Amino acid sequence: MEPIAHIRTDLPQKFGIPRNSFLAPHLQGRIVFEPAYASAAAVSGLECFSHLWLIWQFENGVSGGAAADAAADASAAERVAAPAKWSKTVRPPRLGGSERVGVFATRSPFRPNGLGLTCVRLDHVELTDAGPVIHVLGADLRDRTPIYDIKPYIPFADCHPDATGGWIDENPWHELAVDFPEGPRSRVPAEKVEGLIEVLRQDPRRAGSKHEPERVYHLAYAGLDVSFTVDGDDLHVIGVDDGLGR
């Protein structure tokens, strides 16, 4: 297989990426086709659907850091196909990163084939001189992730109202309260604010992180360096700088 496209998102590193799609429904993404597949005819009729399935490739890379570190993380040496090895059991964030379950009972990237499956909302299809660009919302993919296939979401076949979520239903996800003062908020483009708040609300930190209310974390988002602290269930944004830390 070879990628047919790459997605452009506001999250260049693994740190901060939602653990499932639609946890950040306003997070914006653009699917840009490779030249061989950049055909308006190939996406004809796609705009009639509200949601899409994306099949994509997990990649290794630096898990966190400020926006100034994102360039190094995007190097070819770092962005190799993941995983380097797979694990029979993994520790899902939903279980606090402490309990193990079988890898095939999770969506962990540490699996035999590093393939991801995501449902996204189709915003619109843009036809450009270089080919179509598909604008989506709610993607849990980092910037430049390779896309192997795109399929329409078909409600009568894909929606199962009686489905159960196994151990996930028994462990509901807990979100943080986000304090985002007007000062730093004003440095984020208006159309990017909601997506950022949704990402922060999911708690970007590693599952089971220690309680360190004085520690300052950095999230690379839309070319910005967002710094914040977490005290219990409260996340406080303390600064927003450009990617060079200004």
PDB file of C-alpha atoms in Angstrom:
ATOM      1  CA  MET A   1       0.000   0.000   0.000  1.00  0.00           C
ATOM      2  CA  GLU A   2       0.998   3.603  -0.452  1.00  0.00           C
ATOM      3  CA  PRO A   3      -0.531   6.799   0.948  1.00  0.00           C
ATOM      4  CA  ILE A   4      -3.103   8.487  -1.257  1.00  0.00           C
ATOM      5  CA  ALA A   5      -3.033  11.675   0.826  1.00  0.00           C
ATOM      6  CA  HIS A   6      -1.788  13.336   4.009  1.00  0.00           C
ATOM      7  CA  ILE A   7      -3.875  15.214   6.545  1.00  0.00           C
ATOM      8  CA  ARG A   8      -2.893  18.661   7.804  1.00  0.00           C
ATOM      9  CA  THR A   9      -3.979  19.369  11.375  1.00  0.00           C
ATOM     10  CA  ASP A  10      -3.070  21.851  14.122  1.00  0.00           C
ATOM     11  CA  LEU A  11      -1.270  19.217  16.232  1.00  0.00           C
ATOM     12  CA  PRO A  12       2.275  18.471  14.966  1.00  0.00           C
ATOM     13  CA  GLN A  13       3.182  16.125  17.853  1.00  0.00           C
ATOM     14  CA  LYS A  14       1.562  13.187  19.616  1.00  0.00           C
ATOM     15  CA  PHE A  15       1.173  15.267  22.791  1.00  0.00           C
ATOM     16  CA  GLY A  16      -2.348  16.652  22.794  1.00  0.00           C
ATOM     17  CA  ILE A  17      -3.893  14.488  20.093  1.00  0.00           C
ATOM     18  CA  PRO A  18      -7.407  13.389  21.189  1.00  0.00           C
ATOM     19  CA  ARG A  19      -7.522   9.708  22.120  1.00  0.00           C
ATOM     20  CA  ASN A  20     -10.547   9.198  19.864  1.00  0.00           C
ATOM     21  CA  SER A  21     -12.241  11.188  17.134  1.00  0.00           C
ATOM     22  CA  PHE A  22     -14.982  13.678  18.074  1.00  0.00           C
ATOM     23  CA  LEU A  23     -13.571  14.240  21.559  1.00  0.00           C
ATOM     24  CA  ALA A  24     -12.549  17.549  19.970  1.00  0.00           C
ATOM     25  CA  PRO A  25     -15.338  18.037  17.391  1.00  0.00           C
ATOM     26  CA  HIS A  26     -14.143  21.501  16.320  1.00  0.00           C
ATOM     27  CA  LEU A  27     -10.583  20.367  15.585  1.00  0.00           C
ATOM     28  CA  GLN A  28      -9.934  21.226  11.941  1.00  0.00           C
ATOM     29  CA  GLY A  29      -8.172  19.088   9.337  1.00  0.00           C
ATOM     30  CA  ARG A  30      -7.420  19.247   5.617  1.00  0.00           C
ATOM     31  CA  ILE A  31      -6.825  16.102   3.562  1.00  0.00           C
ATOM     32  CA  VAL A  32      -4.436  16.887   0.710  1.00  0.00           C
ATOM     33  CA  PHE A  33      -4.033  14.254  -1.996  1.00  0.00           C
ATOM     34  CA  GLU A  34      -0.790  12.988  -3.465  1.00  0.00           C
ATOM     35  CA  PRO A  35      -0.440  14.071  -7.145  1.00  0.00           C
ATOM     36  CA  ALA A  36      -1.311  10.623  -8.503  1.00  0.00           C
ATOM     37  CA  TYR A  37      -4.675  10.701  -6.686  1.00  0.00           C
ATOM     38  CA  ALA A  38      -5.492  14.422  -6.856  1.00  0.00           C
ATOM     39  CA  SER A  39      -8.528  13.980  -9.073  1.00  0.00           C
ATOM     40  CA  ALA A  40     -11.800  15.874  -8.819  1.00  0.00           C
ATOM     41  CA  ALA A  41     -13.515  12.905 -10.468  1.00  0.00           C
ATOM     42  CA  ALA A  42     -12.339  10.610  -7.654  1.00  0.00           C
ATOM     43  CA  VAL A  43     -14.242  12.635  -5.031  1.00  0.00           C
ATOM     44  CA  SER A  44     -17.342  13.281  -7.120  1.00  0.00           C
ATOM     45  CA  GLY A  45     -20.425  12.648  -4.944  1.00  0.00           C
ATOM     46  CA  LEU A  46     -18.465  12.699  -1.700  1.00  0.00           C
ATOM     47  CA  GLU A  47     -19.905  16.058  -0.644  1.00  0.00           C
ATOM     48  CA  CYS A  48     -23.329  14.399  -0.229  1.00  0.00           C
ATOM     49  CA  PHE A  49     -22.128  12.522   2.873  1.00  0.00           C
ATOM     50  CA  SER A  50     -21.881  14.028   6.356  1.00  0.00           C
ATOM     51  CA  HIS A  51     -19.147  11.736   7.722  1.00  0.00           C
ATOM     52  CA  LEU A  52     -16.164   9.788   6.399  1.00  0.00           C
ATOM     53  CA  TRP A  53     -14.003   6.859   7.451  1.00  0.00           C
ATOM     54  CA  LEU A  54     -10.234   7.399   7.230  1.00  0.00           C
ATOM     55  CA  ILE A  55      -7.727   4.541   7.175  1.00  0.00           C
ATOM     56  CA  TRP A  56      -4.308   5.839   8.123  1.00  0.00           C
ATOM     57  CA  GLN A  57      -0.864   5.007   9.486  1.00  0.00           C
ATOM     58  CA  PHE A  58       0.417   5.423  13.019  1.00  0.00           C
ATOM     59  CA  GLU A  59       3.891   6.946  13.207  1.00  0.00           C
ATOM     60  CA  ASN A  60       6.607   7.124  15.827  1.00  0.00           C
ATOM     61  CA  GLY A  61       7.809  10.483  17.064  1.00  0.00           C
ATOM     62  CA  VAL A  62       8.550  12.650  20.046  1.00  0.00           C
ATOM     63  CA  SER A  63       5.580  12.483  22.413  1.00  0.00           C
ATOM     64  CA  GLY A  64       5.683  16.032  23.738  1.00  0.00           C
ATOM     65  CA  GLY A  65       7.455  19.361  23.876  1.00  0.00           C
ATOM     66  CA  ALA A  66       6.964  22.949  22.826  1.00  0.00           C
ATOM     67  CA  ALA A  67       6.134  24.188  19.344  1.00  0.00           C
ATOM     68  CA  ALA A  68       9.791  25.060  18.774  1.00  0.00           C
ATOM     69  CA  ASP A  69      10.577  21.311  18.895  1.00  0.00           C
ATOM     70  CA  ALA A  70       8.000  20.365  16.265  1.00  0.00           C
ATOM     71  CA  ALA A  71      10.391  20.776  13.308  1.00  0.00           C
ATOM     72  CA  ALA A  72      12.731  18.116  14.676  1.00  0.00           C
ATOM     73  CA  ASP A  73       9.789  15.796  15.292  1.00  0.00           C
ATOM     74  CA  ALA A  74       8.711  16.161  11.648  1.00  0.00           C
ATOM     75  CA  SER A  75      12.054  14.915  10.308  1.00  0.00           C
ATOM     76  CA  ALA A  76      12.068  11.834   8.111  1.00  0.00           C
ATOM     77  CA  ALA A  77      14.211   9.981  10.628  1.00  0.00           C
ATOM     78  CA  GLU A  78      11.565  10.372  13.326  1.00  0.00           C
ATOM     79  CA  ARG A  79       8.414   9.847  11.304  1.00  0.00           C
ATOM     80  CA  VAL A  80       8.857   6.180  10.494  1.00  0.00           C
ATOM     81  CA  ALA A  81       6.055   3.658  10.409  1.00  0.00           C
ATOM     82  CA  ALA A  82       4.893   2.594  13.860  1.00  0.00           C
ATOM     83  CA  PRO A  83       5.154   0.487  15.808  1.00  0.00           C
ATOM     84  CA  ALA A  84       8.763  -0.652  15.971  1.00  0.00           C
ATOM     85  CA  LYS A  85       7.364  -3.602  17.918  1.00  0.00           C
ATOM     86  CA  TRP A  86       3.914  -4.647  19.022  1.00  0.00           C
ATOM     87  CA  SER A  87       2.663  -5.694  22.411  1.00  0.00           C
ATOM     88  CA  LYS A  88       0.139  -8.434  23.218  1.00  0.00           C
ATOM     89  CA  THR A  89      -1.250  -6.352  26.071  1.00  0.00           C
ATOM     90  CA  VAL A  90      -1.363  -2.574  26.534  1.00  0.00           C
ATOM     91  CA  ARG A  91      -2.329  -0.077  29.239  1.00  0.00           C
ATOM     92  CA  PRO A  92      -5.138   2.144  27.902  1.00  0.00           C
ATOM     93  CA  PRO A  93      -5.391   5.759  29.112  1.00  0.00           C
ATOM     94  CA  ARG A  94      -9.059   5.127  29.923  1.00  0.00           C
ATOM     95  CA  LEU A  95      -7.873   2.727  32.643  1.00  0.00           C
ATOM     96  CA  GLY A  96      -5.421   5.265  34.032  1.00  0.00           C
ATOM     97  CA  GLY A  97      -2.427   3.732  32.283  1.00  0.00           C
ATOM     98  CA  SER A  98      -2.101   1.081  35.005  1.00  0.00           C
ATOM     99  CA  GLU A  99      -4.308  -1.885  34.013  1.00  0.00           C
ATOM    100  CA  ARG A 100      -3.537  -4.092  31.028  1.00  0.00           C
ATOM    101  CA  VAL A 101      -5.919  -5.520  28.424  1.00  0.00           C
ATOM    102  CA  GLY A 102      -5.357  -7.347  25.140  1.00  0.00           C
ATOM    103  CA  VAL A 103      -4.166  -5.129  22.306  1.00  0.00           C
ATOM    104  CA  PHE A 104      -7.030  -6.267  20.072  1.00  0.00           C
ATOM    105  CA  ALA A 105      -9.493  -5.027  22.708  1.00  0.00           C
ATOM    106  CA  THR A 106      -8.058  -1.513  22.294  1.00  0.00           C
ATOM    107  CA  ARG A 107      -7.209   1.074  19.664  1.00  0.00           C
ATOM    108  CA  SER A 108      -3.600   1.319  20.825  1.00  0.00           C
ATOM    109  CA  PRO A 109      -0.960   2.134  18.173  1.00  0.00           C
ATOM    110  CA  PHE A 110       1.257  -0.693  19.473  1.00  0.00           C
ATOM    111  CA  ARG A 111      -0.265  -3.370  17.232  1.00  0.00           C
ATOM    112  CA  PRO A 112       1.135  -5.713  14.553  1.00  0.00           C
ATOM    113  CA  ASN A 113       0.165  -3.369  11.720  1.00  0.00           C
ATOM    114  CA  GLY A 114       0.211   0.341  12.518  1.00  0.00           C
ATOM    115  CA  LEU A 115      -3.162   1.123  10.948  1.00  0.00           C
ATOM    116  CA  GLY A 116      -5.643   3.572  12.409  1.00  0.00           C
ATOM    117  CA  LEU A 117      -9.363   3.934  11.697  1.00  0.00           C
ATOM    118  CA  THR A 118     -11.129   7.232  12.319  1.00  0.00           C
ATOM    119  CA  CYS A 119     -14.574   8.619  11.615  1.00  0.00           C
ATOM    120  CA  VAL A 120     -14.611  12.360  10.860  1.00  0.00           C
ATOM    121  CA  ARG A 121     -17.246  14.925   9.947  1.00  0.00           C
ATOM    122  CA  LEU A 122     -17.026  16.195   6.372  1.00  0.00           C
ATOM    123  CA  ASP A 123     -17.088  19.987   6.381  1.00  0.00           C
ATOM    124  CA  HIS A 124     -16.654  20.610   2.659  1.00  0.00           C
ATOM    125  CA  VAL A 125     -14.702  19.592  -0.426  1.00  0.00           C
ATOM    126  CA  GLU A 126     -12.556  22.329  -1.943  1.00  0.00           C
ATOM    127  CA  LEU A 127     -11.563  22.016  -5.601  1.00  0.00           C
ATOM    128  CA  THR A 128      -8.195  23.644  -6.289  1.00  0.00           C
ATOM    129  CA  ASP A 129      -5.855  23.783  -9.277  1.00  0.00           C
ATOM    130  CA  ALA A 130      -3.666  21.200  -7.515  1.00  0.00           C
ATOM    131  CA  GLY A 131      -6.586  18.853  -6.881  1.00  0.00           C
ATOM    132  CA  PRO A 132      -9.359  18.421  -4.316  1.00  0.00           C
ATOM    133  CA  VAL A 133      -8.840  19.218  -0.635  1.00  0.00           C
ATOM    134  CA  ILE A 134     -11.209  17.584   1.858  1.00  0.00           C
ATOM    135  CA  HIS A 135     -11.920  19.705   4.942  1.00  0.00           C
ATOM    136  CA  VAL A 136     -12.914  17.646   7.997  1.00  0.00           C
ATOM    137  CA  LEU A 137     -13.690  18.148  11.690  1.00  0.00           C
ATOM    138  CA  GLY A 138     -13.016  15.999  14.750  1.00  0.00           C
ATOM    139  CA  ALA A 139      -9.966  14.079  13.505  1.00  0.00           C
ATOM    140  CA  ASP A 140      -7.682  12.433  16.089  1.00  0.00           C
ATOM    141  CA  LEU A 141      -4.655  12.540  13.769  1.00  0.00           C
ATOM    142  CA  ARG A 142      -1.462  14.505  14.003  1.00  0.00           C
ATOM    143  CA  ASP A 143      -0.238  16.786  11.260  1.00  0.00           C
ATOM    144  CA  ARG A 144       1.010  15.091   8.066  1.00  0.00           C
ATOM    145  CA  THR A 145      -0.352  11.637   8.962  1.00  0.00           C
ATOM    146  CA  PRO A 146      -0.449   9.414   5.839  1.00  0.00           C
ATOM    147  CA  ILE A 147      -3.958   8.486   4.652  1.00  0.00           C
ATOM    148  CA  TYR A 148      -4.378   5.134   2.901  1.00  0.00           C
ATOM    149  CA  ASP A 149      -8.078   5.265   2.077  1.00  0.00           C
ATOM    150  CA  ILE A 150     -11.233   7.350   2.426  1.00  0.00           C
ATOM    151  CA  LYS A 151     -14.702   5.806   2.558  1.00  0.00           C
ATOM    152  CA  PRO A 152     -18.146   7.324   3.171  1.00  0.00           C
ATOM    153  CA  TYR A 153     -19.849   6.665   6.491  1.00  0.00           C
ATOM    154  CA  ILE A 154     -23.196   4.992   5.723  1.00  0.00           C
ATOM    155  CA  PRO A 155     -25.654   5.373   8.627  1.00  0.00           C
ATOM    156  CA  PHE A 156     -27.931   2.400   7.922  1.00  0.00           C
ATOM    157  CA  ALA A 157     -24.959   0.024   7.794  1.00  0.00           C
ATOM    158  CA  ASP A 158     -22.384   1.663  10.063  1.00  0.00           C
ATOM    159  CA  CYS A 159     -24.571   2.865  12.943  1.00  0.00           C
ATOM    160  CA  HIS A 160     -25.426   0.266  15.601  1.00  0.00           C
ATOM    161  CA  PRO A 161     -27.607   1.837  18.333  1.00  0.00           C
ATOM    162  CA  ASP A 162     -27.536  -1.388  20.377  1.00  0.00           C
ATOM    163  CA  ALA A 163     -23.730  -1.629  20.414  1.00  0.00           C
ATOM    164  CA  THR A 164     -21.927  -1.964  23.741  1.00  0.00           C
ATOM    165  CA  GLY A 165     -18.523  -0.558  24.630  1.00  0.00           C
ATOM    166  CA  GLY A 166     -17.130  -3.325  26.831  1.00  0.00           C
ATOM    167  CA  TRP A 167     -14.663  -2.167  29.490  1.00  0.00           C
ATOM    168  CA  ILE A 168     -14.819   1.367  28.042  1.00  0.00           C
ATOM    169  CA  ASP A 169     -18.457   1.756  29.138  1.00  0.00           C
ATOM    170  CA  GLU A 170     -17.394   0.821  32.660  1.00  0.00           C
ATOM    171  CA  ASN A 171     -14.744   3.544  32.744  1.00  0.00           C
ATOM    172  CA  PRO A 172     -16.243   6.845  31.501  1.00  0.00           C
ATOM    173  CA  TRP A 173     -13.740   9.440  30.362  1.00  0.00           C
ATOM    174  CA  HIS A 174     -13.089  12.302  32.749  1.00  0.00           C
ATOM    175  CA  GLU A 175     -12.551  15.805  31.364  1.00  0.00           C
ATOM    176  CA  LEU A 176     -10.802  18.796  32.910  1.00  0.00           C
ATOM    177  CA  ALA A 177     -12.209  22.256  33.502  1.00  0.00           C
ATOM    178  CA  VAL A 178     -10.232  24.719  31.350  1.00  0.00           C
ATOM    179  CA  ASP A 179      -9.424  28.223  32.572  1.00  0.00           C
ATOM    180  CA  PHE A 180      -8.387  30.246  29.501  1.00  0.00           C
ATOM    181  CA  PRO A 181      -7.928  33.950  30.344  1.00  0.00           C
ATOM    182  CA  GLU A 182      -8.676  36.552  27.705  1.00  0.00           C
ATOM    183  CA  GLY A 183      -5.029  37.634  27.423  1.00  0.00           C
ATOM    184  CA  PRO A 184      -3.570  34.377  26.094  1.00  0.00           C
ATOM    185  CA  ARG A 185      -6.865  33.482  24.379  1.00  0.00           C
ATOM    186  CA  SER A 186      -6.614  36.612  22.211  1.00  0.00           C
ATOM    187  CA  ARG A 187      -3.377  35.271  20.694  1.00  0.00           C
ATOM    188  CA  VAL A 188      -5.176  32.269  19.188  1.00  0.00           C
ATOM    189  CA  PRO A 189      -7.028  32.747  15.875  1.00  0.00           C
ATOM    190  CA  ALA A 190     -10.751  32.880  16.630  1.00  0.00           C
ATOM    191  CA  GLU A 191     -11.557  29.875  14.438  1.00  0.00           C
ATOM    192  CA  LYS A 192      -8.981  27.769  16.336  1.00  0.00           C
ATOM    193  CA  VAL A 193     -10.050  28.557  19.920  1.00  0.00           C
ATOM    194  CA  GLU A 194     -12.834  25.970  20.326  1.00  0.00           C
ATOM    195  CA  GLY A 195     -10.668  23.137  19.018  1.00  0.00           C
ATOM    196  CA  LEU A 196      -7.848  24.096  21.387  1.00  0.00           C
ATOM    197  CA  ILE A 197     -10.142  24.162  24.418  1.00  0.00           C
ATOM    198  CA  GLU A 198     -11.505  20.727  23.470  1.00  0.00           C
ATOM    199  CA  VAL A 199      -7.963  19.337  23.198  1.00  0.00           C
ATOM    200  CA  LEU A 200      -6.984  20.765  26.595  1.00  0.00           C
ATOM    201  CA  ARG A 201     -10.198  19.502  28.183  1.00  0.00           C
ATOM    202  CA  GLN A 202      -9.161  15.920  27.336  1.00  0.00           C
ATOM    203  CA  ASP A 203      -5.987  16.301  29.473  1.00  0.00           C
ATOM    204  CA  PRO A 204      -3.003  15.953  27.098  1.00  0.00           C
ATOM    205  CA  ARG A 205      -0.760  14.568  29.843  1.00  0.00           C
ATOM    206  CA  ARG A 206       0.325  10.950  29.998  1.00  0.00           C
ATOM    207  CA  ALA A 207      -2.236   8.717  31.687  1.00  0.00           C
ATOM    208  CA  GLY A 208      -1.504   8.345  35.379  1.00  0.00           C
ATOM    209  CA  SER A 209       0.600  11.519  35.521  1.00  0.00           C
ATOM    210  CA  LYS A 210       1.689  12.592  38.994  1.00  0.00           C
ATOM    211  CA  HIS A 211      -0.029  15.511  40.691  1.00  0.00           C
ATOM    212  CA  GLU A 212       2.392  18.360  39.949  1.00  0.00           C
ATOM    213  CA  PRO A 213       0.391  21.604  40.125  1.00  0.00           C
ATOM    214  CA  GLU A 214       3.509  23.770  39.671  1.00  0.00           C
ATOM    215  CA  ARG A 215       4.748  21.990  36.544  1.00  0.00           C
ATOM    216  CA  VAL A 216       4.349  23.917  33.289  1.00  0.00           C
ATOM    217  CA  TYR A 217       3.393  21.840  30.251  1.00  0.00           C
ATOM    218  CA  HIS A 218       3.730  22.914  26.628  1.00  0.00           C
ATOM    219  CA  LEU A 219       1.414  22.032  23.750  1.00  0.00           C
ATOM    220  CA  ALA A 220       2.246  22.754  20.107  1.00  0.00           C
ATOM    221  CA  TYR A 221      -0.970  23.868  18.422  1.00  0.00           C
ATOM    222  CA  ALA A 222      -1.515  25.717  15.129  1.00  0.00           C
ATOM    223  CA  GLY A 223       2.046  27.061  15.114  1.00  0.00           C
ATOM    224  CA  LEU A 224       1.690  28.304  18.694  1.00  0.00           C
ATOM    225  CA  ASP A 225       3.229  27.246  21.995  1.00  0.00           C
ATOM    226  CA  VAL A 226       0.463  26.886  24.578  1.00  0.00           C
ATOM    227  CA  SER A 227       1.717  26.643  28.178  1.00  0.00           C
ATOM    228  CA  PHE A 228      -0.496  25.415  30.995  1.00  0.00           C
ATOM    229  CA  THR A 229      -0.594  23.901  34.454  1.00  0.00           C
ATOM    230  CA  VAL A 230      -2.933  21.267  35.894  1.00  0.00           C
ATOM    231  CA  ASP A 231      -4.118  21.243  39.496  1.00  0.00           C
ATOM    232  CA  GLY A 232      -6.485  18.379  40.185  1.00  0.00           C
ATOM    233  CA  ASP A 233      -9.352  18.659  37.707  1.00  0.00           C
ATOM    234  CA  ASP A 234      -8.506  22.228  36.715  1.00  0.00           C
ATOM    235  CA  LEU A 235      -6.279  23.187  33.784  1.00  0.00           C
ATOM    236  CA  HIS A 236      -4.998  26.772  33.652  1.00  0.00           C
ATOM    237  CA  VAL A 237      -3.614  28.271  30.440  1.00  0.00           C
ATOM    238  CA  ILE A 238      -0.818  30.609  31.489  1.00  0.00           C
ATOM    239  CA  GLY A 239       0.565  31.681  28.108  1.00  0.00           C
ATOM    240  CA  VAL A 240       0.349  31.479  24.327  1.00  0.00           C
ATOM    241  CA  ASP A 241       3.468  32.285  22.309  1.00  0.00           C
ATOM    242  CA  ASP A 242       4.472  31.769  18.714  1.00  0.00           C
ATOM    243  CA  GLY A 243       6.499  28.708  17.756  1.00  0.00           C
ATOM    244  CA  LEU A 244       9.753  30.488  18.632  1.00  0.00           C
ATOM    245  CA  GLY A 245       8.637  31.156  22.199  1.00  0.00           C
ATOM    246  CA  ARG A 246       7.959  34.884  21.710  1.00  0.00           C
TER     247      ARG A 246
END
